[in-house]
PDB file of C-alpha atoms in Angstrom:
ATOM      1  CA  MET A 271     -19.691 -47.124 -13.551  1.00  0.00           C
ATOM      2  CA  ASP A 272     -19.437 -44.088 -15.404  1.00  0.00           C
ATOM      3  CA  ASN A 273     -22.464 -43.628 -18.820  1.00  0.00           C
ATOM      4  CA  ILE A 274     -19.698 -44.764 -21.202  1.00  0.00           C
ATOM      5  CA  GLN A 275     -19.124 -48.248 -19.830  1.00  0.00           C
ATOM      6  CA  GLN A 276     -22.777 -48.392 -19.786  1.00  0.00           C
ATOM      7  CA  PHE A 277     -23.837 -47.515 -23.119  1.00  0.00           C
ATOM      8  CA  TRP A 278     -20.723 -50.154 -24.097  1.00  0.00           C
ATOM      9  CA  ASN A 279     -22.403 -53.029 -21.567  1.00  0.00           C
ATOM     10  CA  ASP A 280     -26.267 -52.044 -23.328  1.00  0.00           C
ATOM     11  CA  PHE A 281     -24.682 -52.776 -26.415  1.00  0.00           C
ATOM     12  CA  CYS A 282     -22.873 -56.030 -25.645  1.00  0.00           C
ATOM     13  CA  VAL A 283     -26.305 -57.464 -24.208  1.00  0.00           C
ATOM     14  CA  VAL A 284     -28.177 -56.077 -26.745  1.00  0.00           C
ATOM     15  CA  THR A 285     -26.482 -57.440 -29.538  1.00  0.00           C
ATOM     16  CA  GLN A 286     -25.215 -60.596 -27.490  1.00  0.00           C
ATOM     17  CA  GLN A 287     -21.815 -60.097 -27.547  1.00  0.00           C
ATOM     18  CA  GLU A 288     -19.393 -61.184 -25.200  1.00  0.00           C
ATOM     19  CA  ASP A 289     -15.706 -60.877 -24.120  1.00  0.00           C
ATOM     20  CA  ILE A 290     -14.838 -57.669 -26.514  1.00  0.00           C
ATOM     21  CA  LYS A 291     -13.720 -54.784 -25.478  1.00  0.00           C
ATOM     22  CA  TYR A 292     -13.870 -50.739 -27.356  1.00  0.00           C
ATOM     23  CA  LYS A 293     -10.564 -49.184 -28.496  1.00  0.00           C
ATOM     24  CA  ASP A 294     -11.830 -45.652 -27.458  1.00  0.00           C
ATOM     25  CA  ALA A 295     -14.226 -43.220 -27.278  1.00  0.00           C
ATOM     26  CA  PHE A 296     -14.387 -39.877 -28.785  1.00  0.00           C
ATOM     27  CA  GLN A 297     -15.827 -36.720 -30.497  1.00  0.00           C
ATOM     28  CA  PHE A 298     -15.797 -36.231 -34.191  1.00  0.00           C
ATOM     29  CA  GLY A 299     -14.145 -33.180 -35.771  1.00  0.00           C
ATOM     30  CA  ALA A 300     -15.264 -29.091 -35.287  1.00  0.00           C
ATOM     31  CA  SER A 301     -18.990 -29.970 -34.932  1.00  0.00           C
ATOM     32  CA  THR A 302     -19.174 -32.698 -32.317  1.00  0.00           C
ATOM     33  CA  ASP A 303     -22.916 -32.677 -32.270  1.00  0.00           C
ATOM     34  CA  TRP A 304     -23.726 -32.206 -35.848  1.00  0.00           C
ATOM     35  CA  LEU A 305     -21.586 -35.232 -36.509  1.00  0.00           C
ATOM     36  CA  ALA A 306     -22.689 -37.239 -34.143  1.00  0.00           C
ATOM     37  CA  ASN A 307     -26.309 -37.711 -35.067  1.00  0.00           C
ATOM     38  CA  LEU A 308     -25.252 -37.976 -38.853  1.00  0.00           C
ATOM     39  CA  VAL A 309     -23.666 -40.670 -37.046  1.00  0.00           C
ATOM     40  CA  VAL A 310     -26.911 -42.003 -35.267  1.00  0.00           C
ATOM     41  CA  GLU A 311     -28.613 -41.016 -38.156  1.00  0.00           C
ATOM     42  CA  GLY A 312     -27.071 -44.028 -40.395  1.00  0.00           C
ATOM     43  CA  LYS A 313     -25.637 -41.227 -42.589  1.00  0.00           C
ATOM     44  CA  LYS A 314     -21.821 -40.221 -41.701  1.00  0.00           C
ATOM     45  CA  THR A 315     -20.443 -43.743 -42.703  1.00  0.00           C
ATOM     46  CA  ALA A 316     -16.872 -42.832 -43.208  1.00  0.00           C
ATOM     47  CA  THR A 317     -14.033 -40.226 -41.765  1.00  0.00           C
ATOM     48  CA  THR A 318     -10.927 -38.708 -42.724  1.00  0.00           C
ATOM     49  CA  SER A 319      -7.828 -37.849 -40.104  1.00  0.00           C
ATOM     50  CA  GLY A 320      -4.410 -36.531 -40.631  1.00  0.00           C
ATOM     51  CA  TYR A 321      -1.990 -39.303 -40.661  1.00  0.00           C
ATOM     52  CA  VAL A 322       0.278 -36.632 -39.206  1.00  0.00           C
ATOM     53  CA  PHE A 323      -1.400 -36.778 -36.148  1.00  0.00           C
ATOM     54  CA  TYR A 324      -1.107 -40.411 -35.233  1.00  0.00           C
ATOM     55  CA  GLU A 325       2.860 -40.335 -35.770  1.00  0.00           C
ATOM     56  CA  LEU A 326       3.273 -36.951 -33.912  1.00  0.00           C
ATOM     57  CA  GLU A 327       1.014 -38.515 -30.676  1.00  0.00           C
ATOM     58  CA  LYS A 328       2.370 -42.153 -31.305  1.00  0.00           C
ATOM     59  CA  GLU A 329      -0.839 -43.473 -31.387  1.00  0.00           C
ATOM     60  CA  ALA A 330      -1.444 -46.793 -33.704  1.00  0.00           C
ATOM     61  CA  LEU A 331      -4.020 -46.714 -36.479  1.00  0.00           C
ATOM     62  CA  PRO A 332      -7.427 -47.567 -36.388  1.00  0.00           C
ATOM     63  CA  GLN A 333      -7.663 -51.399 -37.314  1.00  0.00           C
ATOM     64  CA  VAL A 334     -10.573 -52.980 -39.226  1.00  0.00           C
ATOM     65  CA  GLY A 335     -13.117 -54.929 -36.725  1.00  0.00           C
ATOM     66  CA  GLU A 336     -12.458 -52.415 -33.881  1.00  0.00           C
ATOM     67  CA  TYR A 337     -15.116 -51.099 -31.570  1.00  0.00           C
ATOM     68  CA  TYR A 338     -15.562 -47.176 -31.053  1.00  0.00           C
ATOM     69  CA  VAL A 339     -17.836 -44.934 -28.875  1.00  0.00           C
ATOM     70  CA  VAL A 340     -18.797 -41.781 -30.656  1.00  0.00           C
ATOM     71  CA  LEU A 341     -19.594 -39.063 -28.087  1.00  0.00           C
ATOM     72  CA  ASN A 342     -21.577 -35.907 -28.563  1.00  0.00           C
ATOM     73  CA  GLY A 343     -20.673 -32.493 -27.605  1.00  0.00           C
ATOM     74  CA  GLU A 344     -21.348 -33.120 -23.781  1.00  0.00           C
ATOM     75  CA  GLU A 345     -19.174 -36.163 -24.147  1.00  0.00           C
ATOM     76  CA  GLU A 346     -22.236 -38.118 -23.906  1.00  0.00           C
ATOM     77  CA  PRO A 347     -22.400 -41.853 -25.820  1.00  0.00           C
ATOM     78  CA  VAL A 348     -24.881 -41.796 -28.627  1.00  0.00           C
ATOM     79  CA  ALA A 349     -23.321 -44.933 -30.584  1.00  0.00           C
ATOM     80  CA  VAL A 350     -20.731 -47.798 -31.206  1.00  0.00           C
ATOM     81  CA  ILE A 351     -19.284 -47.873 -34.355  1.00  0.00           C
ATOM     82  CA  GLN A 352     -17.327 -51.147 -36.256  1.00  0.00           C
ATOM     83  CA  ILE A 353     -13.983 -50.521 -38.546  1.00  0.00           C
ATOM     84  CA  GLN A 354     -14.763 -51.601 -41.966  1.00  0.00           C
ATOM     85  CA  SER A 355     -11.475 -50.985 -43.880  1.00  0.00           C
ATOM     86  CA  VAL A 356      -8.880 -48.413 -43.292  1.00  0.00           C
ATOM     87  CA  GLU A 357      -6.725 -46.687 -46.408  1.00  0.00           C
ATOM     88  CA  VAL A 358      -3.573 -43.810 -45.837  1.00  0.00           C
ATOM     89  CA  LEU A 359      -3.215 -41.989 -48.883  1.00  0.00           C
ATOM     90  CA  PRO A 360      -2.597 -38.638 -49.876  1.00  0.00           C
ATOM     91  CA  MET A 361      -5.554 -35.497 -49.403  1.00  0.00           C
ATOM     92  CA  ASN A 362      -5.755 -34.750 -52.907  1.00  0.00           C
ATOM     93  CA  GLU A 363      -6.669 -38.613 -54.235  1.00  0.00           C
ATOM     94  CA  VAL A 364      -9.304 -39.044 -51.584  1.00  0.00           C
ATOM     95  CA  SER A 365     -12.343 -39.994 -53.727  1.00  0.00           C
ATOM     96  CA  GLU A 366     -15.561 -38.001 -53.928  1.00  0.00           C
ATOM     97  CA  GLU A 367     -17.324 -40.999 -53.374  1.00  0.00           C
ATOM     98  CA  PHE A 368     -15.738 -41.248 -50.306  1.00  0.00           C
ATOM     99  CA  ALA A 369     -16.008 -37.797 -49.446  1.00  0.00           C
ATOM    100  CA  LEU A 370     -19.501 -38.220 -50.070  1.00  0.00           C
ATOM    101  CA  ALA A 371     -20.025 -41.247 -47.318  1.00  0.00           C
ATOM    102  CA  GLU A 372     -18.801 -38.474 -44.549  1.00  0.00           C
ATOM    103  CA  GLY A 373     -22.273 -37.589 -44.808  1.00  0.00           C
ATOM    104  CA  GLU A 374     -21.531 -33.563 -44.491  1.00  0.00           C
ATOM    105  CA  GLY A 375     -22.095 -32.261 -47.867  1.00  0.00           C
ATOM    106  CA  ASP A 376     -20.488 -32.394 -51.767  1.00  0.00           C
ATOM    107  CA  TYR A 377     -16.876 -32.703 -52.222  1.00  0.00           C
ATOM    108  CA  ARG A 378     -15.879 -28.498 -52.156  1.00  0.00           C
ATOM    109  CA  PHE A 379     -17.550 -29.049 -48.511  1.00  0.00           C
ATOM    110  CA  TRP A 380     -15.876 -31.861 -47.625  1.00  0.00           C
ATOM    111  CA  TRP A 381     -12.020 -30.557 -49.098  1.00  0.00           C
ATOM    112  CA  ASP A 382     -12.887 -27.031 -47.629  1.00  0.00           C
ATOM    113  CA  ALA A 383     -13.696 -28.143 -44.066  1.00  0.00           C
ATOM    114  CA  HIS A 384     -10.808 -30.734 -43.851  1.00  0.00           C
ATOM    115  CA  GLU A 385      -8.436 -28.249 -45.226  1.00  0.00           C
ATOM    116  CA  LYS A 386      -9.454 -25.681 -42.496  1.00  0.00           C
ATOM    117  CA  PHE A 387      -9.390 -28.101 -39.480  1.00  0.00           C
ATOM    118  CA  PHE A 388      -5.978 -29.744 -40.443  1.00  0.00           C
ATOM    119  CA  SER A 389      -4.348 -26.337 -41.044  1.00  0.00           C
ATOM    120  CA  ASP A 390      -5.739 -25.124 -37.831  1.00  0.00           C
ATOM    121  CA  LEU A 391      -4.517 -28.482 -35.863  1.00  0.00           C
ATOM    122  CA  LEU A 392      -0.992 -28.186 -37.489  1.00  0.00           C
ATOM    123  CA  LYS A 393      -0.280 -25.081 -36.352  1.00  0.00           C
ATOM    124  CA  GLU A 394      -0.262 -26.130 -32.987  1.00  0.00           C
ATOM    125  CA  TYR A 395       2.556 -28.531 -34.459  1.00  0.00           C
ATOM    126  CA  ASP A 396       4.111 -25.832 -36.637  1.00  0.00           C
ATOM    127  CA  LYS A 397       3.445 -27.792 -39.384  1.00  0.00           C
ATOM    128  CA  GLU A 398       1.578 -26.544 -42.623  1.00  0.00           C
ATOM    129  CA  PHE A 399      -1.401 -27.949 -44.780  1.00  0.00           C
ATOM    130  CA  SER A 400      -0.394 -29.302 -48.156  1.00  0.00           C
ATOM    131  CA  PRO A 401      -2.876 -30.618 -50.567  1.00  0.00           C
ATOM    132  CA  ASP A 402      -0.893 -34.282 -50.606  1.00  0.00           C
ATOM    133  CA  MET A 403      -0.761 -34.948 -46.968  1.00  0.00           C
ATOM    134  CA  LEU A 404      -1.377 -38.354 -46.201  1.00  0.00           C
ATOM    135  CA  VAL A 405      -4.567 -38.733 -44.726  1.00  0.00           C
ATOM    136  CA  VAL A 406      -6.517 -42.002 -42.856  1.00  0.00           C
ATOM    137  CA  CYS A 407      -9.297 -42.963 -44.473  1.00  0.00           C
ATOM    138  CA  GLU A 408     -11.975 -45.050 -42.195  1.00  0.00           C
ATOM    139  CA  ARG A 409     -15.119 -46.709 -43.394  1.00  0.00           C
ATOM    140  CA  PHE A 410     -17.422 -47.474 -40.489  1.00  0.00           C
ATOM    141  CA  SER A 411     -20.583 -48.774 -39.684  1.00  0.00           C
ATOM    142  CA  LYS A 412     -23.256 -47.853 -36.690  1.00  0.00           C
ATOM    143  CA  VAL A 413     -23.565 -50.780 -35.284  1.00  0.00           C
ATOM    144  CA  TYR A 414     -25.667 -49.579 -32.046  1.00  0.00           C
ATOM    145  CA  SER A 415     -27.435 -46.265 -30.847  1.00  0.00           C
ATOM    146  CA  LYS A 416     -30.257 -45.643 -28.665  1.00  0.00           C
TER     147      LYS A 416
END
C-alpha cells in the first residue's frame, strides 16, 4: 500500500469514517512545502486556480464536500482537506478577505503571486494572462494532519 493510501486510511480510522473516498492527492502552487505547511498550521483555508486549466485539461471543478490529500514537496501526504465552497468569478473581483484566507500574505502579494503563476502556466498553452480571467475560488477546511 502506498503512503497516500495509508495516510487516507489513518484519517478514516481516526475520524471513524467509512465508505468515503478522496478525489485526488495534489501539491499546492509554486512553493509546495511552504503552502502545505500553511494548510497543516490552519493558516491556509482557501485557494485560487485558473478556470481555463479545468477546461483545457477537461477536468471537473471541485465540488463541495469532496476530500483531497495535500502533498508536500516530496509528494508525502501532510493533510486531508474538505471543500466547503466553490465559486467561479473574474480574478479582479476576488475579495481581499478571500485572498487573505489563502494565508500567504496581503492582497498585493496574493495578486502578484497568482498573476505570475497563471502567466507562466498560460504560456504553455500559448495564452496570455488577463486581470479579468475566470478563477476558481475554493474554501476548504483541514480535517486531518499528523
